[in-house]
Amino acid sequence: MANSLEEKFQKIADQIKDLTVDFATLEVTTLTGDVKHIINTGTGQNKKTKFDMKNVISKLNQSGKTKGEIELIAHTHIDFDHDTVNFIKSDLGKQGKQLFDLHQTAVGTAHQARNGFLSFLQDVIV
């Protein structure tokens, strides 16, 4: 029985670790472009219209299904251990620079949210 209880606690600890790493990983992508089709992803009683970017990109990849063009302005990925990868489009132009400023603001906001979550976990655990 003790082994079973120990295994359960280990499983919970592993899940908390995985959840923490997932929530602590920061990823911000800024895109621009023209998408001609907004996808309604609501089903059943929950028929809300929402913009699902993964679904839009999938539809764009299916030749002839959706008209649109998306251009990557910037992408930032920061791992739990602070390893960071940044991509910034080379010729931003005036509008691209404005979008990049928005990207930087989103990265800062995501940092604040991540730090808040980690502080919450620290308070709960300690």
Coordinates of C-alpha atoms in Angstrom, one line a residue:
M1 CA 0.0 0.0 0.0
A2 CA 2.8 2.4 0.9
N3 CA 4.4 1.8 -2.6
S4 CA 1.0 2.5 -4.2
L5 CA 0.7 5.8 -2.3
E6 CA 4.3 6.7 -3.1
E7 CA 3.6 6.0 -6.8
K8 CA 0.5 8.2 -6.7
F9 CA 2.5 11.1 -5.1
Q10 CA 5.2 10.7 -7.7
K11 CA 2.7 10.7 -10.5
I12 CA 1.2 14.0 -9.1
A13 CA 4.6 15.5 -8.8
D14 CA 5.5 14.6 -12.4
Q15 CA 2.2 16.1 -13.6
I16 CA 2.9 19.3 -11.7
K17 CA 6.4 19.4 -13.2
D18 CA 5.1 18.9 -16.7
L19 CA 2.4 21.5 -16.2
T20 CA 4.9 24.0 -14.8
V21 CA 7.3 23.6 -17.7
D22 CA 4.4 24.0 -20.1
F23 CA 3.0 27.1 -18.5
A24 CA 6.5 28.6 -18.0
T25 CA 7.4 28.2 -21.7
L26 CA 6.7 31.5 -23.4
E27 CA 5.8 31.7 -27.1
V28 CA 4.6 34.7 -29.0
T29 CA 4.1 34.9 -32.7
T30 CA 3.1 38.0 -34.6
L31 CA 1.6 37.6 -38.0
T32 CA 0.2 40.0 -40.6
G33 CA -1.7 39.4 -43.8
D34 CA -5.1 39.0 -45.3
V35 CA -7.3 36.0 -44.5
K36 CA -10.5 35.9 -46.5
H37 CA -12.3 33.3 -44.4
I38 CA -13.0 33.2 -40.7
I39 CA -13.7 29.7 -39.4
N40 CA -16.6 29.1 -37.1
T41 CA -15.4 26.4 -34.7
G42 CA -18.4 26.4 -32.4
T43 CA -20.5 23.2 -32.3
G44 CA -23.7 22.0 -30.7
Q45 CA -25.1 24.4 -28.2
N46 CA -21.9 26.4 -28.0
K47 CA -22.1 27.9 -31.5
K48 CA -19.8 30.8 -30.9
T49 CA -17.8 32.2 -33.8
K50 CA -14.2 32.3 -32.9
F51 CA -11.0 32.9 -34.8
D52 CA -8.9 29.7 -34.6
M53 CA -5.4 30.5 -36.1
K54 CA -4.4 26.8 -36.3
N55 CA -7.5 26.0 -38.2
V56 CA -7.0 29.0 -40.5
I57 CA -3.4 28.0 -41.3
S58 CA -4.5 24.4 -41.9
K59 CA -7.2 25.7 -44.4
L60 CA -4.6 28.0 -46.1
N61 CA -2.4 24.9 -46.7
Q62 CA -5.2 23.1 -48.4
S63 CA -4.9 24.4 -52.0
G64 CA -8.0 26.3 -53.1
K65 CA -10.0 26.0 -49.9
T66 CA -9.4 29.4 -48.4
K67 CA -8.0 32.6 -49.9
G68 CA -5.4 34.5 -47.9
E69 CA -1.8 35.3 -47.2
I70 CA 0.0 35.4 -43.9
E71 CA 3.4 36.8 -43.2
L72 CA 5.5 36.3 -40.1
I73 CA 6.6 39.5 -38.5
A74 CA 8.3 38.1 -35.4
H75 CA 8.4 35.0 -33.3
T76 CA 9.8 34.6 -29.7
H77 CA 10.2 31.3 -27.9
I78 CA 11.5 31.2 -24.4
D79 CA 12.0 27.9 -22.6
F80 CA 11.5 27.3 -18.9
D81 CA 15.3 27.5 -18.4
H82 CA 15.4 30.9 -20.3
D83 CA 16.9 29.5 -23.5
T84 CA 15.5 32.0 -26.1
V85 CA 15.0 32.0 -29.9
N86 CA 13.9 35.1 -31.6
F87 CA 12.9 35.6 -35.3
I88 CA 12.3 39.0 -36.7
K89 CA 11.5 39.7 -40.4
S90 CA 14.4 41.4 -42.1
D91 CA 12.6 44.2 -44.0
L92 CA 10.0 45.4 -41.5
G93 CA 9.0 48.7 -43.1
K94 CA 6.9 51.2 -41.1
Q95 CA 3.9 49.0 -40.5
G96 CA 6.1 46.0 -39.7
K97 CA 7.9 48.1 -37.1
Q98 CA 4.6 49.0 -35.5
L99 CA 3.6 45.3 -35.4
F100 CA 7.0 44.5 -34.0
D101 CA 6.4 47.0 -31.2
L102 CA 3.1 45.2 -30.5
H103 CA 5.0 41.9 -30.5
Q104 CA 7.4 43.2 -27.9
T105 CA 4.5 44.4 -25.7
A106 CA 2.9 41.0 -26.0
V107 CA 6.2 39.3 -25.0
G108 CA 6.4 41.6 -21.9
T109 CA 2.8 40.8 -21.0
A110 CA 3.5 37.1 -21.4
H111 CA 6.6 37.5 -19.1
Q112 CA 4.5 39.1 -16.5
A113 CA 1.8 36.4 -16.7
R114 CA 4.4 33.7 -16.5
N115 CA 6.1 35.2 -13.5
G116 CA 2.7 35.6 -11.8
F117 CA 2.0 31.9 -12.4
L118 CA 5.4 30.9 -11.1
S119 CA 4.9 33.1 -8.0
F120 CA 1.5 31.5 -7.4
L121 CA 3.1 28.0 -7.6
Q122 CA 5.9 29.0 -5.2
D123 CA 3.3 30.3 -2.7
V124 CA 1.2 27.1 -3.0
I125 CA 4.2 24.8 -2.7
V126 CA 6.1 26.6 0.0

